[in-house]
Every structure is written in structure tokens, then in C-alpha cells.
Amino acid sequence: YRLWAEHLRFGYYDHPPMIAWWIRLGVTLVGDNPLGVRLAPVLATGLATCFVAALASTLGASPSTALRSAVWYNATTTIGLGGILATPDAPATFFWIVTLWCLARIWAGRSPAWWLAAGLAAGLALLSKYSALFLAPGVLLWLSLTPDGRRMLRTFWPWAAAVLALAIFGVNVAWNADHHWITFAKQFGRVAASGLSSTYLPELLISQFLLINPMIAIYAVRGVRLGWRGRAAPVSVHLLLLVATSAPFVAYLLLHSLHDRVQGHWPVPVYASLVICAVVAAEQGSKTLAARVLRGVAVACGFGLSGLALLYMAAPPSRSLDGLDPTLPLRGWRELSRAIDQRRGEQQAAWIGTVSYGSLAQLSAERRIAAPIIQITERRRYDGVTSAHPDLSRPGLIVDLARRMTPEDLQRCFSRVTFVGLIERGAPGARKTARYATYRVSGPRVDVLRDGCPDDPADLKTR
């Protein structure tokens, strides 16, 4: 995403453009460094916390309940720890919450013009991640469940909001139409299922139970039941908006888990709704000292685990966890870059290649390799978003995790492939390190920059 931010567009191979715009804003303000890349997502997490409290309050919660909702939102593992991540989920979640806040103000009797604000926020959510498409059926479900909502559906405002959201999203649709629908094909291709199986469903349920925070998750289930029952009779806090707008997305994730893995961060847009439901349920539950202590422990554990994890990630590399170090993906990139550039000089290579976009992005961010760096696969990712133009008529050095490639893979793309050793990345002296294989290559057999290296031998015959 940092590479995207160097070349601003209305769409990219994997996602809509919002995260690239946010990163560009951050690096413009404070520089091309980790703080610049993460600045907008981190600030958005803080601002989203304020909107969670405002959303709860607008839906009828007391000031203490609204405050507790904001605190519990940050006590979820995904927000407390993942709120620093510069991924499309950051803007998607922020604009999802803002959309709900605008809808809550409409429910509270404010001007129907708030529908236009909701449409604007929903459109920006769509420019962040396509999961925001589930907001539309969620809002329709919410309106259809109550008499007041059904009357509102017969007015101009909800439809004007939908048109506004689609108009904003239209810039990405137009970009896709001009680029062979690559993002739509990439993302909506996940929907297709060759068969159904329950293999990934337990993983989804268990991982979300832990990522939301086990105690909050238990209360959230109770709160969702309260919200659903509230569709037939007024309740002190209007949880139906939160339950109904979340339902289509949650249903899709459950269905998706029946044929493929659901990544742990995908459900994060509905966390705010689940947390408010959890807080309301907790406050309507037992008033005993034991119950209050358990709620306090749950929140303390959430903050404590996230805080310890962040401190460990910020600490210098060590052998404290050795072979179990979960922060290995963050460690040793500066040293690895230097070692790769040294080997490049030894092999008289004019350029560096990788087979994964993650390796390319990390090595590019270090800016310690005095040669162009490209990913030799998935070239569609880099249509218009790279300034690297290596001279492939000269030898190059292919570097990536040893498990990701073999000489046979590279021989589909280059006529001469020579293994020139391993380089390790990780804490000095640790038993567990990431092992990178290096290959000197020359004589490309395909147009690497245009087509990339084929994944299958049959592909080579057709080029």
C-alpha cells in the first residue's frame, strides 16, 4: 500500500484506493517512514473511538454506557493491537462507523438531510473496501423491520443517499472498466465456491471469539439477541440498527467460511456494533460484585495483552521467545537489505527480483538497495504504480523466502539460473529465522515486465 501511495489512482489490483490516499497524506505530513505510513490509520482509530461513543449516545445510551462502549471498543484485540496497521480495513471501518452514526441521528429525529451524510460516508467506505457493499442490504433490512422505517423507505431521502454513495463509488467502477475489471475479478472471484465444507467455520468462530475479546464476545451475543427482540417493541437503546446493518455482512462471512478461509481482520467493520451491543447487555445483566469484577478483568486483559504485544514489537530484537517469536515478520529487514545489496554487487547483478509483493514492498521501503527492484510475478499489480524499469538484458538477482521458489520455477522464466546462497533474517543468534534463497538469473525467456514469470509450464508454451 505504501508503493500505491507513490502513484495515486482511483483503483489498484487488490483494493479500492482509499488506503493509498491516506498513506500519501501521512507521508506528506511527516515523511516517508513508518510513522507517515501509519499516521492516518492510527488517527482514524482514535477518531472512530469518539464516533463509537457518539453512536451509542445517539441510539439512547447513557453517558456512562457510551463511554464504556468506547473503552471496550479499544479493548478488543483487533482494535487495540491492529489499530496501528495501514490496511484497507482502517478507512473501511472508520467510514462504516460514521455511516452508522449518521443513520442513528436520523433515527433520533434529526433532519432527513442526514441521509446525504450517510450516503457520503458509505461512498467513502466503498472506496476503502468492497465489504462496504453489505451496508446497503443492512440498511434496507433495518428500515423494513419497523413501521417508521417502512414509511421512510417511501420518501426521497434513502434513495438519494444510495445514489450519492454509488456516484462516489463510480470513480472506482470507471477505473476498473478502463483496466479490464481487475479489482472486481480479484475480489469478487472469492465468492465462487467449488463446494461447501465446514472446515473453516470453527476457525472463524474461534478466531473471532479471541479477537473480539472472549468476555466481550459473550456479552455481544446477548446484546444481539436484545437488539433483535427490540424490533417489536421500543427499548432504551436502539440496538436494532446495529444488528440489522451487521447481519448481511456476518451472514456472508459465515457462508464464505463454508468454502474458504475468512481472514481474522475481515469482520472488523462490525466490531463497533458488536461492542455497543455487548456493553448494553452487560449493563442489563447481573449487578453483583463478581460480575463487575469479571467485566473489569476482561477489559484489563484486552488492554494488557495489546500493550504488552506493542511493547514487545517496539523492543530491540532478542532471543526471549526464540523459535516462537510471532514478530519475526517485522524483524531484520534493514540487515537483510544490506546483505542483499552486498550479494548483488558480488554477483554483478543489475537489478533485484522477488516473487512476492510483500518482499518487494519491504525491501523498497528500506531504500538500501542501489538497484531497481521488481516482483517478477503478478505483474498486473504494477500497471502504472511503479517507476522501476530494470535492464533485463543484464543479469539479475532473485531473492525471496526459500520455501516460495525453486530453480525449476525460475527456469520457466530465465535460461540461466544459478543458486548463490541463503541469507537469514531475524534476531541475531535466534534459532528461528526467515531463510531467503538468492539466484543469479539471466536470459529472460518471456517478457518479464509485461507478462511476468509463468506459474505453470503450460503457460510458457502459450506465450
GROMACS .gro file of C-alpha atoms in nm:
model
  463
    1TYR     CA    1   0.000   0.000   0.000
    2ARG     CA    2   0.293   0.233   0.055
    3LEU     CA    3   0.400   0.167  -0.304
    4TRP     CA    4   0.048   0.252  -0.420
    5ALA     CA    5   0.074   0.583  -0.236
    6GLU     CA    6   0.366   0.682  -0.461
    7HIS     CA    7   0.133   0.662  -0.762
    8LEU     CA    8  -0.217   0.784  -0.670
    9ARG     CA    9  -0.501   0.638  -0.875
   10PHE     CA   10  -0.872   0.561  -0.845
   11GLY     CA   11  -0.810   0.187  -0.813
   12TYR     CA   12  -0.549  -0.084  -0.773
   13TYR     CA   13  -0.513  -0.456  -0.834
   14ASP     CA   14  -0.629  -0.568  -0.488
   15HIS     CA   15  -0.849  -0.292  -0.347
   16PRO     CA   16  -1.008   0.048  -0.399
   17PRO     CA   17  -0.776   0.347  -0.348
   18MET     CA   18  -0.856   0.498  -0.007
   19ILE     CA   19  -0.568   0.343   0.189
   20ALA     CA   20  -0.319   0.471  -0.071
   21TRP     CA   21  -0.463   0.822  -0.037
   22TRP     CA   22  -0.440   0.803   0.343
   23ILE     CA   23  -0.077   0.687   0.333
   24ARG     CA   24   0.011   0.961   0.086
   25LEU     CA   25  -0.139   1.216   0.327
   26GLY     CA   26   0.064   1.077   0.617
   27VAL     CA   27   0.398   1.066   0.435
   28THR     CA   28   0.337   1.417   0.300
   29LEU     CA   29   0.288   1.546   0.654
   30VAL     CA   30   0.564   1.364   0.844
   31GLY     CA   31   0.780   1.189   0.586
   32ASP     CA   32   0.819   0.854   0.412
   33ASN     CA   33   0.874   0.648   0.726
   34PRO     CA   34   0.669   0.409   0.942
   35LEU     CA   35   0.500   0.698   1.120
   36GLY     CA   36   0.400   0.858   0.792
   37VAL     CA   37   0.261   0.532   0.658
   38ARG     CA   38   0.059   0.461   0.973
   39LEU     CA   39  -0.037   0.815   1.073
   40ALA     CA   40  -0.383   0.841   0.915
   41PRO     CA   41  -0.497   0.489   1.020
   42VAL     CA   42  -0.385   0.549   1.381
   43LEU     CA   43  -0.561   0.885   1.398
   44ALA     CA   44  -0.869   0.729   1.240
   45THR     CA   45  -0.875   0.460   1.509
   46GLY     CA   46  -0.877   0.732   1.773
   47LEU     CA   47  -1.146   0.928   1.594
   48ALA     CA   48  -1.351   0.611   1.541
   49THR     CA   49  -1.343   0.565   1.919
   50CYS     CA   50  -1.514   0.903   1.957
   51PHE     CA   51  -1.774   0.807   1.697
   52VAL     CA   52  -1.844   0.479   1.880
   53ALA     CA   53  -1.930   0.677   2.194
   54ALA     CA   54  -2.137   0.925   1.992
   55LEU     CA   55  -2.318   0.642   1.812
   56ALA     CA   56  -2.410   0.472   2.140
   57SER     CA   57  -2.527   0.801   2.288
   58THR     CA   58  -2.739   0.888   1.983
   59LEU     CA   59  -2.905   0.546   2.000
   60GLY     CA   60  -3.021   0.620   2.355
   61ALA     CA   61  -2.734   0.503   2.575
   62SER     CA   62  -2.647   0.687   2.894
   63PRO     CA   63  -2.319   0.882   2.910
   64SER     CA   64  -2.159   0.604   3.114
   65THR     CA   65  -2.271   0.339   2.864
   66ALA     CA   66  -2.139   0.547   2.572
   67LEU     CA   67  -1.805   0.592   2.748
   68ARG     CA   68  -1.783   0.222   2.828
   69SER     CA   69  -1.856   0.140   2.463
   70ALA     CA   70  -1.558   0.350   2.355
   71VAL     CA   71  -1.333   0.182   2.612
   72TRP     CA   72  -1.449  -0.169   2.524
   73TYR     CA   73  -1.402  -0.098   2.153
   74ASN     CA   74  -1.032  -0.045   2.217
   75ALA     CA   75  -1.021  -0.348   2.448
   76THR     CA   76  -1.090  -0.577   2.152
   77THR     CA   77  -0.770  -0.740   2.037
   78THR     CA   78  -0.815  -0.640   1.674
   79ILE     CA   79  -0.857  -0.270   1.751
   80GLY     CA   80  -0.624  -0.243   2.047
   81LEU     CA   81  -0.342  -0.414   1.860
   82GLY     CA   82  -0.442  -0.384   1.494
   83GLY     CA   83  -0.532  -0.017   1.510
   84ILE     CA   84  -0.176   0.069   1.405
   85LEU     CA   85  -0.200  -0.123   1.076
   86ALA     CA   86  -0.213   0.067   0.747
   87THR     CA   87  -0.452  -0.163   0.560
   88PRO     CA   88  -0.779  -0.100   0.373
   89ASP     CA   89  -0.967  -0.212   0.685
   90ALA     CA   90  -0.868   0.110   0.864
   91PRO     CA   91  -1.060   0.354   0.639
   92ALA     CA   92  -1.334   0.097   0.569
   93THR     CA   93  -1.405   0.055   0.940
   94PHE     CA   94  -1.391   0.429   1.009
   95PHE     CA   95  -1.636   0.522   0.736
   96TRP     CA   96  -1.864   0.227   0.825
   97ILE     CA   97  -1.893   0.363   1.181
   98VAL     CA   98  -1.953   0.718   1.055
   99THR     CA   99  -2.232   0.585   0.831
  100LEU     CA  100  -2.400   0.422   1.131
  101TRP     CA  101  -2.367   0.743   1.332
  102CYS     CA  102  -2.543   0.939   1.056
  103LEU     CA  103  -2.820   0.679   1.043
  104ALA     CA  104  -2.855   0.694   1.421
  105ARG     CA  105  -2.911   1.068   1.401
  106ILE     CA  106  -3.190   1.008   1.151
  107TRP     CA  107  -3.348   0.757   1.390
  108ALA     CA  108  -3.318   1.014   1.671
  109GLY     CA  109  -3.534   1.256   1.475
  110ARG     CA  110  -3.271   1.482   1.326
  111SER     CA  111  -3.307   1.634   0.980
  112PRO     CA  112  -3.358   1.380   0.699
  113ALA     CA  113  -3.072   1.557   0.524
  114TRP     CA  114  -2.850   1.334   0.738
  115TRP     CA  115  -2.930   1.068   0.479
  116LEU     CA  116  -2.698   1.254   0.243
  117ALA     CA  117  -2.422   1.249   0.505
  118ALA     CA  118  -2.479   0.874   0.543
  119GLY     CA  119  -2.456   0.833   0.166
  120LEU     CA  120  -2.131   1.030   0.158
  121ALA     CA  121  -1.977   0.817   0.435
  122ALA     CA  122  -2.096   0.495   0.271
  123GLY     CA  123  -1.947   0.602  -0.061
  124LEU     CA  124  -1.611   0.668   0.106
  125ALA     CA  125  -1.637   0.327   0.274
  126LEU     CA  126  -1.686   0.171  -0.071
  127LEU     CA  127  -1.372   0.348  -0.190
  128SER     CA  128  -1.193   0.183   0.102
  129LYS     CA  129  -1.304  -0.180   0.072
  130TYR     CA  130  -1.576  -0.363  -0.117
  131SER     CA  131  -1.714  -0.518   0.203
  132ALA     CA  132  -1.896  -0.186   0.249
  133LEU     CA  133  -2.137  -0.304  -0.020
  134PHE     CA  134  -2.309  -0.501   0.257
  135LEU     CA  135  -2.418  -0.175   0.418
  136ALA     CA  136  -2.693  -0.133   0.157
  137PRO     CA  137  -2.884  -0.456   0.233
  138GLY     CA  138  -2.821  -0.395   0.603
  139VAL     CA  139  -2.983  -0.052   0.594
  140LEU     CA  140  -3.271  -0.189   0.387
  141LEU     CA  141  -3.322  -0.466   0.644
  142TRP     CA  142  -3.318  -0.212   0.928
  143LEU     CA  143  -3.579   0.008   0.762
  144SER     CA  144  -3.804  -0.282   0.666
  145LEU     CA  145  -3.825  -0.417   1.022
  146THR     CA  146  -4.013  -0.123   1.177
  147PRO     CA  147  -4.321   0.077   1.071
  148ASP     CA  148  -4.129   0.406   1.087
  149GLY     CA  149  -3.857   0.259   0.870
  150ARG     CA  150  -4.102   0.134   0.610
  151ARG     CA  151  -4.257   0.479   0.593
  152MET     CA  152  -3.911   0.628   0.545
  153LEU     CA  153  -3.848   0.394   0.252
  154ARG     CA  154  -4.134   0.565   0.071
  155THR     CA  155  -3.955   0.901   0.090
  156PHE     CA  156  -3.689   1.054  -0.131
  157TRP     CA  157  -3.404   1.053   0.120
  158PRO     CA  158  -3.284   0.691   0.149
  159TRP     CA  159  -3.271   0.657  -0.228
  160ALA     CA  160  -3.087   0.988  -0.265
  161ALA     CA  161  -2.829   0.856  -0.017
  162ALA     CA  162  -2.788   0.538  -0.221
  163VAL     CA  163  -2.742   0.738  -0.542
  164LEU     CA  164  -2.481   0.959  -0.375
  165ALA     CA  165  -2.288   0.658  -0.242
  166LEU     CA  166  -2.290   0.495  -0.586
  167ALA     CA  167  -2.180   0.818  -0.752
  168ILE     CA  168  -1.876   0.837  -0.523
  169PHE     CA  169  -1.802   0.468  -0.579
  170GLY     CA  170  -1.839   0.529  -0.951
  171VAL     CA  171  -1.484   0.663  -0.982
  172ASN     CA  172  -1.352   0.319  -0.888
  173VAL     CA  173  -1.602   0.144  -1.113
  174ALA     CA  174  -1.493   0.364  -1.404
  175TRP     CA  175  -1.127   0.289  -1.329
  176ASN     CA  176  -1.199  -0.084  -1.327
  177ALA     CA  177  -1.387  -0.058  -1.655
  178ASP     CA  178  -1.076   0.102  -1.805
  179HIS     CA  179  -0.846  -0.165  -1.657
  180HIS     CA  180  -1.016  -0.491  -1.754
  181TRP     CA  181  -1.211  -0.508  -1.425
  182ILE     CA  182  -0.901  -0.637  -1.248
  183THR     CA  183  -1.003  -0.545  -0.892
  184PHE     CA  184  -1.355  -0.679  -0.935
  185ALA     CA  185  -1.219  -1.004  -1.079
  186LYS     CA  186  -0.969  -1.034  -0.793
  187GLN     CA  187  -1.212  -0.964  -0.509
  188PHE     CA  188  -1.545  -1.097  -0.636
  189GLY     CA  189  -1.370  -1.412  -0.754
  190ARG     CA  190  -1.354  -1.509  -0.385
  191VAL     CA  191  -1.731  -1.555  -0.386
  192ALA     CA  192  -1.725  -1.850  -0.625
  193ALA     CA  193  -1.725  -2.185  -0.444
  194SER     CA  194  -1.643  -2.524  -0.591
  195GLY     CA  195  -1.805  -2.698  -0.297
  196LEU     CA  196  -1.919  -2.648   0.061
  197SER     CA  197  -1.744  -2.778   0.371
  198SER     CA  198  -1.740  -2.689   0.740
  199THR     CA  199  -1.359  -2.695   0.751
  200TYR     CA  200  -1.311  -2.322   0.810
  201LEU     CA  201  -1.624  -2.242   1.010
  202PRO     CA  202  -1.483  -2.346   1.352
  203GLU     CA  203  -1.168  -2.147   1.276
  204LEU     CA  204  -1.377  -1.836   1.202
  205LEU     CA  205  -1.581  -1.869   1.520
  206ILE     CA  206  -1.284  -1.939   1.746
  207SER     CA  207  -1.063  -1.669   1.599
  208GLN     CA  208  -1.334  -1.404   1.628
  209PHE     CA  209  -1.413  -1.514   1.983
  210LEU     CA  210  -1.049  -1.439   2.068
  211LEU     CA  211  -1.002  -1.130   1.852
  212ILE     CA  212  -1.313  -0.956   1.981
  213ASN     CA  213  -1.210  -1.047   2.339
  214PRO     CA  214  -1.378  -1.356   2.489
  215MET     CA  215  -1.576  -1.175   2.760
  216ILE     CA  216  -1.692  -0.903   2.519
  217ALA     CA  217  -1.788  -1.172   2.267
  218ILE     CA  218  -2.012  -1.346   2.522
  219TYR     CA  219  -2.188  -1.022   2.607
  220ALA     CA  220  -2.215  -0.935   2.237
  221VAL     CA  221  -2.419  -1.249   2.169
  222ARG     CA  222  -2.659  -1.148   2.445
  223GLY     CA  223  -2.674  -0.793   2.309
  224VAL     CA  224  -2.755  -0.909   1.957
  225ARG     CA  225  -3.049  -1.105   2.098
  226LEU     CA  226  -3.165  -0.794   2.283
  227GLY     CA  227  -3.142  -0.590   1.965
  228TRP     CA  228  -3.337  -0.842   1.761
  229ARG     CA  229  -3.613  -0.861   2.021
  230GLY     CA  230  -3.624  -0.481   2.018
  231ARG     CA  231  -3.764  -0.476   1.664
  232ALA     CA  232  -4.112  -0.542   1.802
  233ALA     CA  233  -4.105  -0.306   2.100
  234PRO     CA  234  -3.913   0.010   2.189
  235VAL     CA  235  -3.609  -0.043   2.410
  236SER     CA  236  -3.389   0.201   2.600
  237VAL     CA  237  -3.108   0.167   2.342
  238HIS     CA  238  -3.195   0.118   1.975
  239LEU     CA  239  -2.972  -0.183   1.905
  240LEU     CA  240  -3.173  -0.292   1.601
  241LEU     CA  241  -2.981  -0.050   1.376
  242LEU     CA  242  -2.654  -0.214   1.480
  243VAL     CA  243  -2.783  -0.570   1.448
  244ALA     CA  244  -2.960  -0.524   1.114
  245THR     CA  245  -2.679  -0.339   0.939
  246SER     CA  246  -2.428  -0.604   1.050
  247ALA     CA  247  -2.641  -0.906   0.961
  248PRO     CA  248  -2.579  -0.928   0.581
  249PHE     CA  249  -2.202  -0.897   0.617
  250VAL     CA  250  -2.187  -1.151   0.901
  251ALA     CA  251  -2.407  -1.390   0.701
  252TYR     CA  252  -2.172  -1.360   0.404
  253LEU     CA  253  -1.865  -1.429   0.620
  254LEU     CA  254  -2.030  -1.741   0.762
  255LEU     CA  255  -2.115  -1.857   0.411
  256HIS     CA  256  -1.765  -1.779   0.287
  257SER     CA  257  -1.618  -1.992   0.566
  258LEU     CA  258  -1.801  -2.291   0.418
  259HIS     CA  259  -1.571  -2.291   0.117
  260ASP     CA  260  -1.263  -2.083   0.208
  261ARG     CA  261  -1.076  -1.924   0.497
  262VAL     CA  262  -1.202  -1.594   0.641
  263GLN     CA  263  -0.906  -1.378   0.740
  264GLY     CA  264  -0.921  -1.260   1.101
  265HIS     CA  265  -0.943  -0.889   1.017
  266TRP     CA  266  -1.228  -0.911   0.766
  267PRO     CA  267  -1.514  -0.876   1.022
  268VAL     CA  268  -1.364  -0.566   1.190
  269PRO     CA  269  -1.621  -0.316   1.045
  270VAL     CA  270  -1.894  -0.473   1.261
  271TYR     CA  271  -1.688  -0.465   1.582
  272ALA     CA  272  -1.827  -0.128   1.689
  273SER     CA  273  -2.182  -0.258   1.661
  274LEU     CA  274  -2.100  -0.575   1.850
  275VAL     CA  275  -1.922  -0.384   2.125
  276ILE     CA  276  -2.215  -0.147   2.186
  277CYS     CA  277  -2.450  -0.448   2.197
  278ALA     CA  278  -2.211  -0.614   2.443
  279VAL     CA  279  -2.199  -0.312   2.673
  280VAL     CA  280  -2.577  -0.276   2.682
  281ALA     CA  281  -2.616  -0.646   2.758
  282ALA     CA  282  -2.350  -0.631   3.029
  283GLU     CA  283  -2.518  -0.337   3.199
  284GLN     CA  284  -2.856  -0.510   3.190
  285GLY     CA  285  -2.707  -0.826   3.332
  286SER     CA  286  -2.601  -0.913   3.681
  287LYS     CA  287  -2.517  -0.623   3.913
  288THR     CA  288  -2.320  -0.840   4.153
  289LEU     CA  289  -1.966  -0.759   4.255
  290ALA     CA  290  -1.841  -1.076   4.083
  291ALA     CA  291  -1.999  -0.971   3.752
  292ARG     CA  292  -1.844  -0.625   3.776
  293VAL     CA  293  -1.505  -0.775   3.853
  294LEU     CA  294  -1.527  -1.010   3.552
  295ARG     CA  295  -1.614  -0.720   3.322
  296GLY     CA  296  -1.320  -0.523   3.458
  297VAL     CA  297  -1.083  -0.816   3.417
  298ALA     CA  298  -1.193  -0.866   3.056
  299VAL     CA  299  -1.120  -0.503   2.971
  300ALA     CA  300  -0.791  -0.502   3.164
  301CYS     CA  301  -0.679  -0.819   2.986
  302GLY     CA  302  -0.766  -0.670   2.648
  303PHE     CA  303  -0.559  -0.358   2.709
  304GLY     CA  304  -0.285  -0.550   2.886
  305LEU     CA  305  -0.230  -0.805   2.609
  306SER     CA  306  -0.234  -0.540   2.338
  307GLY     CA  307   0.003  -0.318   2.533
  308LEU     CA  308   0.250  -0.597   2.601
  309ALA     CA  309   0.243  -0.702   2.235
  310LEU     CA  310   0.309  -0.346   2.119
  311LEU     CA  311   0.594  -0.306   2.367
  312TYR     CA  312   0.750  -0.632   2.252
  313MET     CA  313   0.725  -0.529   1.887
  314ALA     CA  314   0.890  -0.195   1.968
  315ALA     CA  315   1.172  -0.358   2.168
  316PRO     CA  316   1.508  -0.439   2.007
  317PRO     CA  317   1.537  -0.792   1.865
  318SER     CA  318   1.612  -1.054   2.126
  319ARG     CA  319   1.607  -1.427   2.181
  320SER     CA  320   1.342  -1.408   2.454
  321LEU     CA  321   1.085  -1.606   2.253
  322ASP     CA  322   1.339  -1.762   2.019
  323GLY     CA  323   1.167  -2.015   1.794
  324LEU     CA  324   0.819  -1.892   1.892
  325ASP     CA  325   0.873  -1.524   1.814
  326PRO     CA  326   0.548  -1.402   1.649
  327THR     CA  327   0.711  -1.073   1.549
  328LEU     CA  328   0.961  -1.236   1.313
  329PRO     CA  329   0.791  -1.082   1.005
  330LEU     CA  330   0.889  -0.739   1.144
  331ARG     CA  331   1.249  -0.814   1.225
  332GLY     CA  332   1.575  -0.772   1.038
  333TRP     CA  333   1.468  -0.604   0.714
  334ARG     CA  334   1.741  -0.340   0.731
  335GLU     CA  335   2.012  -0.602   0.773
  336LEU     CA  336   1.856  -0.819   0.504
  337SER     CA  337   1.853  -0.528   0.258
  338ARG     CA  338   2.220  -0.460   0.320
  339ALA     CA  339   2.309  -0.826   0.276
  340ILE     CA  340   2.113  -0.848  -0.049
  341ASP     CA  341   2.280  -0.537  -0.190
  342GLN     CA  342   2.620  -0.679  -0.100
  343ARG     CA  343   2.540  -1.006  -0.276
  344ARG     CA  344   2.406  -0.816  -0.575
  345GLY     CA  345   2.745  -0.644  -0.605
  346GLU     CA  346   2.930  -0.974  -0.571
  347GLN     CA  347   2.721  -1.128  -0.849
  348GLN     CA  348   2.740  -0.814  -1.067
  349ALA     CA  349   2.360  -0.810  -1.087
  350ALA     CA  350   2.194  -0.501  -1.233
  351TRP     CA  351   1.853  -0.550  -1.069
  352ILE     CA  352   1.672  -0.733  -0.787
  353GLY     CA  353   1.363  -0.952  -0.831
  354THR     CA  354   1.120  -1.106  -0.584
  355VAL     CA  355   0.831  -1.349  -0.625
  356SER     CA  356   0.607  -1.189  -0.360
  357TYR     CA  357   0.471  -0.836  -0.325
  358GLY     CA  358   0.542  -0.840   0.049
  359SER     CA  359   0.916  -0.888  -0.003
  360LEU     CA  360   0.920  -0.624  -0.274
  361ALA     CA  361   0.741  -0.372  -0.053
  362GLN     CA  362   0.965  -0.428   0.249
  363LEU     CA  363   1.287  -0.410   0.052
  364SER     CA  364   1.169  -0.098  -0.132
  365ALA     CA  365   1.076   0.071   0.195
  366GLU     CA  366   1.426   0.023   0.333
  367ARG     CA  367   1.579   0.214   0.035
  368ARG     CA  368   1.914   0.040   0.090
  369ILE     CA  369   1.946  -0.145  -0.240
  370ALA     CA  370   2.121   0.054  -0.513
  371ALA     CA  371   1.934  -0.114  -0.799
  372PRO     CA  372   1.578  -0.137  -0.934
  373ILE     CA  373   1.355  -0.388  -0.752
  374ILE     CA  374   1.061  -0.565  -0.920
  375GLN     CA  375   0.824  -0.851  -0.848
  376ILE     CA  376   0.867  -1.098  -1.134
  377THR     CA  377   0.519  -1.248  -1.082
  378GLU     CA  378   0.171  -1.090  -1.071
  379ARG     CA  379   0.278  -0.808  -1.299
  380ARG     CA  380  -0.081  -0.680  -1.320
  381ARG     CA  381  -0.029  -0.538  -0.971
  382TYR     CA  382   0.214  -0.280  -1.104
  383ASP     CA  383   0.034  -0.135  -1.404
  384GLY     CA  384   0.112   0.234  -1.357
  385VAL     CA  385   0.223   0.204  -0.994
  386THR     CA  386   0.595   0.153  -1.025
  387SER     CA  387   0.885   0.357  -1.150
  388ALA     CA  388   1.126   0.060  -1.156
  389HIS     CA  389   1.243  -0.019  -1.509
  390PRO     CA  390   1.539  -0.257  -1.484
  391ASP     CA  391   1.758  -0.355  -1.777
  392LEU     CA  392   1.662  -0.722  -1.802
  393SER     CA  393   1.920  -0.781  -2.070
  394ARG     CA  394   2.172  -0.778  -1.786
  395PRO     CA  395   2.193  -1.039  -1.505
  396GLY     CA  396   1.968  -1.001  -1.204
  397LEU     CA  397   1.941  -1.143  -0.850
  398ILE     CA  398   1.614  -1.311  -0.750
  399VAL     CA  399   1.559  -1.307  -0.372
  400ASP     CA  400   1.269  -1.441  -0.167
  401LEU     CA  401   1.182  -1.691   0.103
  402ALA     CA  402   1.338  -2.023   0.018
  403ARG     CA  403   1.005  -2.203   0.051
  404ARG     CA  404   0.847  -1.981  -0.216
  405MET     CA  405   1.060  -2.079  -0.515
  406THR     CA  406   1.275  -2.348  -0.670
  407PRO     CA  407   1.527  -2.339  -0.957
  408GLU     CA  408   1.267  -2.513  -1.174
  409ASP     CA  409   1.024  -2.227  -1.114
  410LEU     CA  410   1.277  -1.969  -1.227
  411GLN     CA  411   1.388  -2.176  -1.528
  412ARG     CA  412   1.044  -2.124  -1.677
  413CYS     CA  413   1.135  -1.757  -1.697
  414PHE     CA  414   1.514  -1.742  -1.742
  415SER     CA  415   1.751  -1.954  -1.948
  416ARG     CA  416   2.032  -1.935  -1.692
  417VAL     CA  417   1.960  -1.981  -1.319
  418THR     CA  418   2.234  -2.028  -1.057
  419PHE     CA  419   2.180  -2.068  -0.683
  420VAL     CA  420   2.419  -1.834  -0.500
  421GLY     CA  421   2.335  -1.898  -0.135
  422LEU     CA  422   2.099  -1.826   0.154
  423ILE     CA  423   2.054  -1.513   0.362
  424GLU     CA  424   1.884  -1.524   0.703
  425ARG     CA  425   1.659  -1.255   0.851
  426GLY     CA  426   1.569  -1.233   1.221
  427ALA     CA  427   1.708  -1.167   1.566
  428PRO     CA  428   2.084  -1.233   1.584
  429GLY     CA  429   2.154  -1.577   1.728
  430ALA     CA  430   1.790  -1.687   1.736
  431ARG     CA  431   1.709  -2.046   1.643
  432LYS     CA  432   1.417  -1.938   1.421
  433THR     CA  433   1.496  -1.710   1.127
  434ALA     CA  434   1.346  -1.646   0.786
  435ARG     CA  435   1.566  -1.805   0.518
  436TYR     CA  436   1.594  -1.629   0.182
  437ALA     CA  437   1.729  -1.804  -0.125
  438THR     CA  438   1.923  -1.600  -0.382
  439TYR     CA  439   1.957  -1.691  -0.751
  440ARG     CA  440   2.157  -1.521  -1.022
  441VAL     CA  441   1.949  -1.518  -1.339
  442SER     CA  442   1.992  -1.402  -1.697
  443GLY     CA  443   1.848  -1.459  -2.042
  444PRO     CA  444   1.475  -1.396  -1.991
  445ARG     CA  445   1.256  -1.638  -2.186
  446VAL     CA  446   0.944  -1.421  -2.155
  447ASP     CA  447   0.864  -1.050  -2.133
  448VAL     CA  448   0.903  -1.032  -1.755
  449LEU     CA  449   0.793  -0.672  -1.714
  450ARG     CA  450   0.478  -0.714  -1.923
  451ASP     CA  451   0.368  -1.071  -1.851
  452GLY     CA  452   0.569  -1.186  -1.552
  453CYS     CA  453   0.703  -1.533  -1.493
  454PRO     CA  454   0.452  -1.813  -1.555
  455ASP     CA  455   0.326  -2.018  -1.263
  456ASP     CA  456   0.261  -2.322  -1.478
  457PRO     CA  457   0.480  -2.476  -1.753
  458ALA     CA  458   0.175  -2.480  -1.982
  459ASP     CA  459   0.163  -2.100  -1.962
  460LEU     CA  460   0.509  -2.076  -2.111
  461LYS     CA  461   0.402  -2.263  -2.426
  462THR     CA  462   0.124  -2.015  -2.493
  463ARG     CA  463   0.343  -1.705  -2.475
   0.00000   0.00000   0.00000
